mmCIF file of C-alpha atoms in Angstrom:
data_model
loop_
_atom_site.group_PDB
_atom_site.id
_atom_site.type_symbol
_atom_site.label_atom_id
_atom_site.label_comp_id
_atom_site.label_asym_id
_atom_site.label_seq_id
_atom_site.Cartn_x
_atom_site.Cartn_y
_atom_site.Cartn_z
ATOM 1 C CA MET A 1 -7.294 -4.360 33.424
ATOM 2 C CA SER A 2 -4.625 -5.384 35.949
ATOM 3 C CA ALA A 3 -2.650 -7.147 33.201
ATOM 4 C CA PHE A 4 -2.147 -3.843 31.408
ATOM 5 C CA LEU A 5 -0.330 -0.599 31.971
ATOM 6 C CA PRO A 6 -1.777 1.995 34.330
ATOM 7 C CA GLY A 7 -4.157 4.422 32.726
ATOM 8 C CA GLU A 8 -7.251 2.573 31.538
ATOM 9 C CA GLU A 9 -8.714 5.785 30.133
ATOM 10 C CA ASN A 10 -5.634 6.244 27.971
ATOM 11 C CA LEU A 11 -6.165 2.768 26.552
ATOM 12 C CA HIS A 12 -9.813 3.560 25.841
ATOM 13 C CA ARG A 13 -8.698 6.713 24.029
ATOM 14 C CA PHE A 14 -6.576 4.572 21.690
ATOM 15 C CA ILE A 15 -9.465 2.179 21.161
ATOM 16 C CA ARG A 16 -11.942 4.987 20.425
ATOM 17 C CA GLN A 17 -9.545 6.454 17.896
ATOM 18 C CA ALA A 18 -9.072 3.028 16.310
ATOM 19 C CA ASP A 19 -12.841 2.722 15.971
ATOM 20 C CA MET A 20 -12.956 6.108 14.224
ATOM 21 C CA ASN A 21 -10.155 5.050 11.899
ATOM 22 C CA LEU A 22 -12.070 1.889 11.060
ATOM 23 C CA SER A 23 -15.228 3.889 10.330
ATOM 24 C CA ALA A 24 -13.186 6.120 8.035
ATOM 25 C CA MET A 25 -11.786 3.098 6.200
ATOM 26 C CA GLU A 26 -15.327 1.822 5.673
ATOM 27 C CA LEU A 27 -16.253 5.233 4.242
ATOM 28 C CA PHE A 28 -13.273 5.164 1.886
ATOM 29 C CA THR A 29 -14.143 1.621 0.832
ATOM 30 C CA ARG A 30 -17.553 2.854 -0.305
ATOM 31 C CA LEU A 31 -15.843 5.550 -2.346
ATOM 32 C CA LEU A 32 -13.375 3.156 -3.952
ATOM 33 C CA TYR A 33 -15.543 0.155 -4.735
ATOM 34 C CA HIS A 34 -18.864 1.652 -5.767
ATOM 35 C CA PRO A 35 -19.630 3.329 -9.094
ATOM 36 C CA ARG A 36 -18.994 7.059 -9.275
ATOM 37 C CA PRO A 37 -22.241 8.817 -8.352
ATOM 38 C CA PHE A 38 -21.577 11.916 -10.483
ATOM 39 C CA SER A 39 -20.430 12.631 -14.018
ATOM 40 C CA ALA A 40 -17.670 15.105 -14.797
ATOM 41 C CA VAL A 41 -20.259 17.543 -16.169
ATOM 42 C CA GLU A 42 -22.363 17.350 -12.991
ATOM 43 C CA ILE A 43 -19.330 17.960 -10.795
ATOM 44 C CA GLU A 44 -18.105 20.906 -12.815
ATOM 45 C CA ASN A 45 -21.595 22.451 -13.027
ATOM 46 C CA PHE A 46 -22.037 22.056 -9.269
ATOM 47 C CA ALA A 47 -18.763 23.902 -8.699
ATOM 48 C CA LYS A 48 -19.872 26.697 -11.045
ATOM 49 C CA ASP A 49 -23.249 27.027 -9.315
ATOM 50 C CA LEU A 50 -21.536 27.479 -5.958
ATOM 51 C CA SER A 51 -18.765 29.662 -7.391
ATOM 52 C CA MET A 52 -16.290 27.219 -5.910
ATOM 53 C CA PRO A 53 -13.215 25.578 -7.413
ATOM 54 C CA VAL A 54 -13.807 21.953 -8.355
ATOM 55 C CA GLU A 55 -11.328 20.704 -5.767
ATOM 56 C CA SER A 56 -13.494 22.295 -3.043
ATOM 57 C CA ALA A 57 -16.892 21.338 -4.481
ATOM 58 C CA TYR A 58 -16.157 17.707 -5.325
ATOM 59 C CA PRO A 59 -15.494 16.556 -1.722
ATOM 60 C CA VAL A 60 -18.841 18.080 -0.697
ATOM 61 C CA LEU A 61 -20.619 16.030 -3.350
ATOM 62 C CA LEU A 62 -18.774 12.865 -2.337
ATOM 63 C CA SER A 63 -19.648 13.431 1.299
ATOM 64 C CA ALA A 64 -23.344 13.564 0.447
ATOM 65 C CA ALA A 65 -23.037 10.532 -1.836
ATOM 66 C CA CYS A 66 -21.542 8.539 1.045
ATOM 67 C CA GLY A 67 -24.538 9.364 3.228
ATOM 68 C CA LEU A 68 -22.780 11.817 5.527
ATOM 69 C CA GLU A 69 -25.182 14.349 7.033
ATOM 70 C CA SER A 70 -22.619 16.746 8.409
ATOM 71 C CA ASP A 71 -25.131 19.525 9.078
ATOM 72 C CA ARG A 72 -27.144 17.317 11.453
ATOM 73 C CA ASN A 73 -24.791 14.615 12.720
ATOM 74 C CA PRO A 74 -21.658 15.639 14.699
ATOM 75 C CA ARG A 75 -19.950 12.299 14.066
ATOM 76 C CA HIS A 76 -20.582 12.677 10.335
ATOM 77 C CA ARG A 77 -19.205 16.209 10.436
ATOM 78 C CA LEU A 78 -16.083 14.923 12.211
ATOM 79 C CA MET A 79 -15.679 12.181 9.593
ATOM 80 C CA GLU A 80 -16.018 14.726 6.819
ATOM 81 C CA GLU A 81 -13.680 17.369 8.256
ATOM 82 C CA LYS A 82 -11.051 15.123 9.828
ATOM 83 C CA TYR A 83 -10.886 12.290 7.309
ATOM 84 C CA LEU A 84 -12.592 12.773 3.941
ATOM 85 C CA PHE A 85 -11.575 16.341 3.147
ATOM 86 C CA PRO A 86 -7.898 15.923 4.177
ATOM 87 C CA ALA A 87 -7.639 12.637 2.252
ATOM 88 C CA LEU A 88 -8.903 13.789 -1.132
ATOM 89 C CA ARG A 89 -6.811 15.750 -3.614
ATOM 90 C CA PRO A 90 -6.782 16.382 -7.381
ATOM 91 C CA LEU A 91 -3.752 15.065 -9.251
ATOM 92 C CA GLU A 92 -1.912 16.389 -12.280
ATOM 93 C CA ASP A 93 -1.752 13.574 -14.800
ATOM 94 C CA GLU A 94 1.314 15.056 -16.495
ATOM 95 C CA CYS A 95 3.336 14.625 -13.290
ATOM 96 C CA TYR A 96 2.875 10.870 -13.611
ATOM 97 C CA ARG A 97 3.185 10.767 -17.394
ATOM 98 C CA GLN A 98 6.695 12.140 -16.947
ATOM 99 C CA ASN A 99 7.681 9.105 -14.862
ATOM 100 C CA PRO A 100 10.614 7.349 -16.607
ATOM 101 C CA TYR A 101 8.784 4.006 -16.763
ATOM 102 C CA TYR A 102 5.785 5.579 -18.505
ATOM 103 C CA GLN A 103 8.100 7.529 -20.789
ATOM 104 C CA LYS A 104 10.336 4.670 -21.910
ATOM 105 C CA ILE A 105 8.184 1.515 -21.814
ATOM 106 C CA HIS A 106 5.633 0.807 -24.540
ATOM 107 C CA PHE A 107 3.068 -1.494 -23.006
ATOM 108 C CA PRO A 108 1.592 -3.905 -25.583
ATOM 109 C CA GLU A 109 -1.637 -5.876 -25.509
ATOM 110 C CA ALA A 110 -0.467 -9.493 -25.099
ATOM 111 C CA GLN A 111 -1.490 -12.761 -23.459
ATOM 112 C CA LEU A 112 0.263 -15.900 -22.232
ATOM 113 C CA GLY A 113 -1.819 -18.597 -20.570
ATOM 114 C CA GLU A 114 -3.907 -17.058 -17.791
ATOM 115 C CA TRP A 115 -1.965 -13.776 -17.836
ATOM 116 C CA ARG A 116 -2.789 -10.793 -20.051
ATOM 117 C CA LEU A 117 -0.944 -7.506 -20.509
ATOM 118 C CA THR A 118 -3.364 -4.656 -21.079
ATOM 119 C CA HIS A 119 -4.327 -1.127 -20.044
ATOM 120 C CA LEU A 120 -6.949 -0.136 -17.505
ATOM 121 C CA ARG A 121 -8.334 3.360 -16.980
ATOM 122 C CA TYR A 122 -9.394 5.766 -14.310
ATOM 123 C CA ALA A 123 -12.430 7.703 -15.477
ATOM 124 C CA PRO A 124 -12.559 11.464 -14.848
ATOM 125 C CA TYR A 125 -13.066 12.096 -11.101
ATOM 126 C CA GLU A 126 -12.745 8.411 -10.216
ATOM 127 C CA VAL A 127 -11.280 8.193 -6.704
ATOM 128 C CA PHE A 128 -8.351 5.855 -6.012
ATOM 129 C CA PRO A 129 -5.670 5.336 -3.327
ATOM 130 C CA CYS A 130 -2.502 7.327 -3.949
ATOM 131 C CA GLY A 131 0.150 6.982 -1.269
ATOM 132 C CA ASN A 132 0.964 5.360 2.047
ATOM 133 C CA LEU A 133 -1.483 5.459 4.940
ATOM 134 C CA GLN A 134 -0.704 8.647 6.874
ATOM 135 C CA PRO A 135 -0.594 8.544 10.702
ATOM 136 C CA PHE A 136 -1.326 11.855 12.458
ATOM 137 C CA PRO A 137 -0.217 12.913 15.969
ATOM 138 C CA ASP A 138 -3.828 12.778 17.203
ATOM 139 C CA GLY A 139 -4.116 9.096 16.210
ATOM 140 C CA ARG A 140 -5.929 9.502 12.893
ATOM 141 C CA GLU A 141 -4.807 7.252 10.050
ATOM 142 C CA ILE A 142 -5.764 8.618 6.640
ATOM 143 C CA PRO A 143 -5.143 6.971 3.262
ATOM 144 C CA PRO A 144 -4.375 9.625 0.618
ATOM 145 C CA LEU A 145 -6.984 9.524 -2.149
ATOM 146 C CA GLY A 146 -6.580 11.106 -5.559
ATOM 147 C CA TYR A 147 -8.480 11.699 -8.762
ATOM 148 C CA PHE A 148 -7.787 13.043 -12.228
ATOM 149 C CA GLN A 149 -10.057 15.466 -14.034
ATOM 150 C CA LYS A 150 -9.645 13.560 -17.285
ATOM 151 C CA GLU A 151 -9.254 9.912 -18.193
ATOM 152 C CA PHE A 152 -5.975 8.299 -17.161
ATOM 153 C CA SER A 153 -4.811 4.913 -18.501
ATOM 154 C CA TYR A 154 -2.221 2.732 -16.794
ATOM 155 C CA PRO A 155 -0.470 -0.602 -17.492
ATOM 156 C CA SER A 156 -1.932 -3.705 -15.903
ATOM 157 C CA VAL A 157 -1.617 -7.479 -15.845
ATOM 158 C CA LEU A 158 -4.820 -9.492 -15.514
ATOM 159 C CA GLU A 159 -4.889 -13.045 -14.154
ATOM 160 C CA ASN A 160 -7.908 -14.840 -15.588
ATOM 161 C CA GLY A 161 -9.530 -11.445 -16.126
ATOM 162 C CA ARG A 162 -8.763 -10.216 -12.584
ATOM 163 C CA GLU A 163 -6.498 -7.239 -11.989
ATOM 164 C CA TRP A 164 -3.294 -8.498 -10.416
ATOM 165 C CA MET A 165 -0.387 -6.158 -11.180
ATOM 166 C CA THR A 166 -0.473 -2.489 -12.119
ATOM 167 C CA ILE A 167 1.678 0.607 -12.459
ATOM 168 C CA THR A 168 -0.619 3.290 -11.060
ATOM 169 C CA PRO A 169 0.139 6.569 -9.273
ATOM 170 C CA ASN A 170 -0.281 4.604 -6.052
ATOM 171 C CA GLU A 171 2.584 2.240 -6.891
ATOM 172 C CA ILE A 172 4.710 5.195 -7.959
ATOM 173 C CA GLU A 173 4.067 7.096 -4.719
ATOM 174 C CA THR A 174 4.401 4.146 -2.329
ATOM 175 C CA MET A 175 7.756 3.018 -3.778
ATOM 176 C CA LYS A 176 9.473 6.414 -3.823
ATOM 177 C CA ASP A 177 11.216 6.164 -0.449
ATOM 178 C CA ASP A 178 12.241 2.542 -0.982
ATOM 179 C CA LEU A 179 13.724 3.345 -4.382
ATOM 180 C CA ALA A 180 15.626 6.255 -2.884
ATOM 181 C CA ALA A 181 17.267 3.826 -0.442
ATOM 182 C CA ALA A 182 18.270 1.232 -3.092
ATOM 183 C CA ARG A 183 21.960 1.034 -3.926
ATOM 184 C CA GLY A 184 24.679 -1.478 -4.746
ATOM 185 C CA ASP A 185 23.683 -5.033 -5.649
ATOM 186 C CA ILE A 186 19.990 -5.443 -4.869
ATOM 187 C CA LEU A 187 17.486 -8.295 -4.576
ATOM 188 C CA VAL A 188 13.831 -7.747 -5.514
ATOM 189 C CA PHE A 189 11.190 -10.295 -4.498
ATOM 190 C CA GLY A 190 8.207 -10.133 -6.838
ATOM 191 C CA LEU A 191 8.575 -9.090 -10.484
ATOM 192 C CA GLY A 192 5.170 -7.562 -11.226
ATOM 193 C CA LEU A 193 5.584 -5.358 -14.270
ATOM 194 C CA GLY A 194 9.190 -4.675 -13.393
ATOM 195 C CA TYR A 195 8.617 -1.152 -12.094
ATOM 196 C CA PHE A 196 10.912 -1.415 -9.074
ATOM 197 C CA ALA A 197 13.573 -3.245 -11.091
ATOM 198 C CA PHE A 198 13.354 -0.648 -13.871
ATOM 199 C CA MET A 199 13.594 2.363 -11.569
ATOM 200 C CA ALA A 200 16.388 0.821 -9.501
ATOM 201 C CA ALA A 201 18.403 -0.065 -12.615
ATOM 202 C CA GLU A 202 18.118 3.567 -13.752
ATOM 203 C CA LYS A 203 20.111 4.654 -10.682
ATOM 204 C CA LYS A 204 23.871 4.996 -11.007
ATOM 205 C CA GLU A 205 24.140 3.904 -7.357
ATOM 206 C CA VAL A 206 22.670 0.478 -8.284
ATOM 207 C CA SER A 207 25.136 -2.031 -9.756
ATOM 208 C CA SER A 208 22.814 -4.997 -10.328
ATOM 209 C CA VAL A 209 19.198 -6.077 -9.803
ATOM 210 C CA THR A 210 18.357 -9.734 -9.147
ATOM 211 C CA VAL A 211 14.618 -10.469 -9.218
ATOM 212 C CA ILE A 212 13.018 -13.505 -7.541
ATOM 213 C CA GLU A 213 9.690 -14.442 -9.197
ATOM 214 C CA ARG A 214 7.843 -17.741 -8.853
ATOM 215 C CA ASP A 215 5.533 -17.610 -11.896
ATOM 216 C CA GLU A 216 7.129 -18.751 -15.140
ATOM 217 C CA GLN A 217 4.416 -17.188 -17.341
ATOM 218 C CA VAL A 218 4.860 -13.773 -15.722
ATOM 219 C CA ILE A 219 8.611 -14.040 -16.353
ATOM 220 C CA ALA A 220 8.038 -15.106 -19.971
ATOM 221 C CA LEU A 221 5.689 -12.166 -20.632
ATOM 222 C CA PHE A 222 8.138 -9.764 -19.043
ATOM 223 C CA ARG A 223 11.176 -11.086 -20.901
ATOM 224 C CA LYS A 224 9.408 -11.007 -24.266
ATOM 225 C CA HIS A 225 7.536 -7.700 -24.121
ATOM 226 C CA LEU A 226 9.080 -5.452 -21.455
ATOM 227 C CA LEU A 227 12.678 -6.287 -20.553
ATOM 228 C CA PRO A 228 14.026 -5.602 -24.088
ATOM 229 C CA GLN A 229 12.814 -1.998 -23.676
ATOM 230 C CA PHE A 230 14.703 -1.420 -20.408
ATOM 231 C CA PRO A 231 17.654 0.928 -21.036
ATOM 232 C CA HIS A 232 19.678 -0.908 -18.356
ATOM 233 C CA ALA A 233 18.421 -4.442 -18.986
ATOM 234 C CA GLY A 234 21.989 -5.704 -18.631
ATOM 235 C CA LYS A 235 21.852 -4.969 -14.908
ATOM 236 C CA ILE A 236 18.819 -7.240 -14.408
ATOM 237 C CA THR A 237 18.793 -11.005 -13.679
ATOM 238 C CA ILE A 238 15.525 -12.914 -13.121
ATOM 239 C CA LEU A 239 15.352 -16.181 -11.165
ATOM 240 C CA CYS A 240 12.270 -18.402 -11.142
ATOM 241 C CA CYS A 241 11.718 -19.530 -7.568
ATOM 242 C CA ASP A 242 9.573 -18.759 -4.541
ATOM 243 C CA ALA A 243 10.591 -16.185 -1.939
ATOM 244 C CA PHE A 244 10.110 -18.864 0.720
ATOM 245 C CA ASP A 245 12.272 -21.471 -1.083
ATOM 246 C CA ASN A 246 15.997 -21.936 -0.596
ATOM 247 C CA TRP A 247 16.910 -19.382 -3.257
ATOM 248 C CA GLY A 248 20.299 -18.554 -1.765
ATOM 249 C CA GLY A 249 22.122 -21.193 -3.797
ATOM 250 C CA MET A 250 20.732 -19.831 -7.080
ATOM 251 C CA LEU A 251 22.083 -16.305 -6.722
ATOM 252 C CA PRO A 252 24.631 -15.085 -9.266
ATOM 253 C CA ARG A 253 26.793 -13.402 -6.600
ATOM 254 C CA PRO A 254 27.584 -14.076 -2.921
ATOM 255 C CA GLY A 255 26.576 -10.761 -1.371
ATOM 256 C CA TYR A 256 23.836 -8.106 -1.675
ATOM 257 C CA ASP A 257 23.446 -4.638 -0.255
ATOM 258 C CA PHE A 258 19.671 -4.172 -0.402
ATOM 259 C CA ALA A 259 16.547 -6.362 -0.574
ATOM 260 C CA TYR A 260 12.998 -5.374 -1.427
ATOM 261 C CA PHE A 261 9.842 -7.470 -0.917
ATOM 262 C CA ASP A 262 6.679 -6.747 -2.901
ATOM 263 C CA LEU A 263 4.507 -9.873 -2.763
ATOM 264 C CA TRP A 264 1.051 -8.602 -1.782
ATOM 265 C CA HIS A 265 -1.869 -6.510 -2.994
ATOM 266 C CA ASP A 266 -2.458 -4.439 0.135
ATOM 267 C CA ALA A 267 -1.900 -4.330 3.901
ATOM 268 C CA GLY A 268 -4.807 -6.686 4.620
ATOM 269 C CA ASP A 269 -3.573 -9.576 2.508
ATOM 270 C CA GLY A 270 0.095 -8.734 3.091
ATOM 271 C CA LEU A 271 0.383 -8.708 6.872
ATOM 272 C CA ALA A 272 0.631 -12.488 7.369
ATOM 273 C CA LEU A 273 3.231 -12.757 4.589
ATOM 274 C CA TYR A 274 5.126 -9.811 6.057
ATOM 275 C CA LEU A 275 5.266 -11.504 9.472
ATOM 276 C CA LYS A 276 6.400 -14.761 7.882
ATOM 277 C CA LEU A 277 9.181 -13.014 5.965
ATOM 278 C CA ARG A 278 10.342 -11.064 9.012
ATOM 279 C CA GLN A 279 10.593 -14.288 10.998
ATOM 280 C CA MET A 280 12.137 -16.622 8.420
ATOM 281 C CA LYS A 281 15.835 -17.449 8.373
ATOM 282 C CA MET A 282 17.307 -15.793 5.294
ATOM 283 C CA PRO A 283 19.975 -17.628 3.266
ATOM 284 C CA LEU A 284 22.266 -14.599 3.504
ATOM 285 C CA SER A 285 22.714 -11.409 5.476
ATOM 286 C CA ILE A 286 21.637 -8.193 3.730
ATOM 287 C CA PRO A 287 22.456 -4.802 5.311
ATOM 288 C CA CYS A 288 19.222 -3.068 4.221
ATOM 289 C CA THR A 289 15.832 -4.768 3.756
ATOM 290 C CA ARG A 290 12.613 -2.976 2.807
ATOM 291 C CA PHE A 291 9.006 -4.129 2.452
ATOM 292 C CA TRP A 292 6.447 -2.482 0.197
ATOM 293 C CA ILE A 293 3.821 -0.533 2.269
ATOM 294 C CA GLU A 294 5.418 -1.701 5.529
ATOM 295 C CA GLN A 295 4.007 1.298 7.404
ATOM 296 C CA ASP A 296 0.484 0.409 6.281
ATOM 297 C CA MET A 297 0.928 -3.170 7.480
ATOM 298 C CA LEU A 298 2.274 -2.054 10.847
ATOM 299 C CA LEU A 299 -0.735 0.234 11.309
ATOM 300 C CA PHE A 300 -2.978 -2.687 10.369
ATOM 301 C CA LEU A 301 -1.161 -4.745 12.996
ATOM 302 C CA LYS A 302 -1.701 -1.957 15.517
ATOM 303 C CA GLY A 303 -5.450 -2.222 14.905
ATOM 304 C CA LEU A 304 -5.334 -5.975 15.600
ATOM 305 C CA LEU A 305 -3.455 -5.350 18.851
ATOM 306 C CA LEU A 306 -6.041 -2.828 19.975
ATOM 307 C CA ASP A 307 -8.804 -5.323 19.168
ATOM 308 C CA ALA A 308 -7.029 -7.865 21.371
ATOM 309 C CA MET A 309 -6.803 -5.318 24.190
ATOM 310 C CA LYS A 310 -10.477 -4.534 23.831
ATOM 311 C CA GLU A 311 -11.585 -8.182 23.749
ATOM 312 C CA LYS A 312 -9.187 -9.220 26.556
ATOM 313 C CA SER A 313 -8.800 -12.679 25.040
ATOM 314 C CA GLY A 314 -6.833 -14.696 22.518
ATOM 315 C CA PRO A 315 -3.131 -15.416 21.950
ATOM 316 C CA ILE A 316 -2.257 -11.847 20.936
ATOM 317 C CA HIS A 317 -3.761 -10.598 24.220
ATOM 318 C CA ALA A 318 -1.644 -13.138 26.109
ATOM 319 C CA LEU A 319 1.517 -12.019 24.323
ATOM 320 C CA LEU A 320 0.772 -8.362 25.025
ATOM 321 C CA SER A 321 0.178 -9.119 28.694
ATOM 322 C CA GLN A 322 3.844 -10.046 28.859
ATOM 323 C CA GLU A 323 5.118 -7.325 26.533
ATOM 324 C CA ILE A 324 3.613 -4.381 28.358
ATOM 325 C CA LYS A 325 5.700 -5.059 31.428
ATOM 326 C CA SER A 326 8.592 -3.488 29.538
ATOM 327 C CA PHE A 327 6.747 -0.223 28.818
ATOM 328 C CA ASP A 328 5.517 2.720 30.832
ATOM 329 C CA SER A 329 3.107 4.100 28.209
ATOM 330 C CA TRP A 330 0.717 2.937 25.517
ATOM 331 C CA GLU A 331 2.481 5.256 23.089
ATOM 332 C CA GLY A 332 5.680 3.233 23.522
ATOM 333 C CA LEU A 333 3.940 -0.110 23.147
ATOM 334 C CA LEU A 334 2.136 0.982 19.967
ATOM 335 C CA SER A 335 4.987 2.949 18.378
ATOM 336 C CA GLN A 336 6.130 2.088 14.846
ATOM 337 C CA GLU A 337 9.501 1.008 16.239
ATOM 338 C CA ASN A 338 7.938 -1.411 18.708
ATOM 339 C CA LEU A 339 5.394 -2.700 16.194
ATOM 340 C CA ARG A 340 8.330 -3.711 13.984
ATOM 341 C CA ARG A 341 9.816 -5.563 16.955
ATOM 342 C CA LEU A 342 6.505 -7.264 17.765
ATOM 343 C CA ALA A 343 6.301 -8.412 14.144
ATOM 344 C CA LEU A 344 9.143 -10.798 15.002
ATOM 345 C CA LYS A 345 7.032 -12.435 17.731
ATOM 346 C CA ILE A 346 3.486 -12.693 16.402
ATOM 347 C CA PRO A 347 2.930 -15.971 14.486
ATOM 348 C CA PRO A 348 1.445 -15.326 11.029
ATOM 349 C CA GLU A 349 -1.351 -17.829 11.656
ATOM 350 C CA TRP A 350 -2.692 -15.638 14.472
ATOM 351 C CA VAL A 351 -3.242 -12.876 11.921
ATOM 352 C CA GLU A 352 -4.701 -15.257 9.332
ATOM 353 C CA ARG A 353 -7.249 -16.569 11.828
ATOM 354 C CA GLY A 354 -8.152 -13.019 12.917
#
C-alpha cells in the first residue's frame, strides 16, 4: 500500500462501503427487471391485515420477495433498513400529469422505418427509478425508486421494438436542475422526444434552442408529429449531425450560453461517452455545459476507481498512484469535484474495457 495515502483502514472502509452499494444495486436490479411478485389487491389486503398504510406495508413485501431475511440475517436487515426502505416511495400521478409537456403534447401512435412512437405503461405498484442517485454522508449511494398505485402511461419511442427514448417521471426528475440552469442561446445534444428542448423553450430566459441529432428518422418523426405542437417551436432549430462531428460550422449563430448533452441510457453505458465528450476539443467555447445524470456517472466512476485500488493493478491504478500524491485524504481524492477533474484524464477505452 506504499503507493497510496496513509491510512489503509480508511481505504478499506471506502471499499467495504462500495461493496455494500454494489449489493444494493443488485437488489434494486432484481426489483426493476423481474415481474412484480404481487398484485395491487394482494398489496392492499396485506396492508389492511397489518393495519398499516400501503406505503409502509409494500416495502416489507418487496423485501421478502427479494429474498431478504431481515429477522435472521444482519446484513439483510442492514440492506433493508439502509437502502430499500429509504429508496422506495409512492408517487402522485397527478403531479406528473401536470407537467407542461404532458399537458400540451398529444403523443400519436406513428412509425417511420425502425422507429415507432407509442405509449408504454407502468402497472399499479410497478417499481421504477425516479431521480438521480443520492450520495449520503456515510458513503451510501441510493437510487430513488417510485411507484404509482394505479396504471400510468408515458410516451416512448421504440427502435425495432426496443425501448429507446421515453418521457417518464425519471426523465422529468433528473432534468430539473439542468433545465433550471438553461438560459440564453442553448445547444442540446440528443433530440429524444424533445423534452429538454420543449421545457427550455418554455422559459423566457431562453432565447433559442439548437438541437444536434444524428438520426434522420428520429428528426423526421419529431418534425412531423411533435414539433408542430410546441408553443415555442419558433425558438427551436434541429441539425442532423453527430455530437462528435465538426458541427461548429453548421450552427446558425456564432455564440451559445449553455450546452446540454443527453446521449445515453444510463450511467453504465454513458460513462465512456461522458469521458470522451469531456476530453474532446469543442468547436466553440460555451460558458455553461451540463451532462444528463452527470452525478450518477461520477459515482459510477468512483466505483471503478475503488476497484482499481482494491485490485492494485491496471492503468487506472497507475494513474491514481500519481494522483494521490496531491491529496492528504481519500475523501479529497474521491470527492465529486476531483472526480470531475479525473474525468479529463481517464481514457474512455479504459472504462470500456473494464
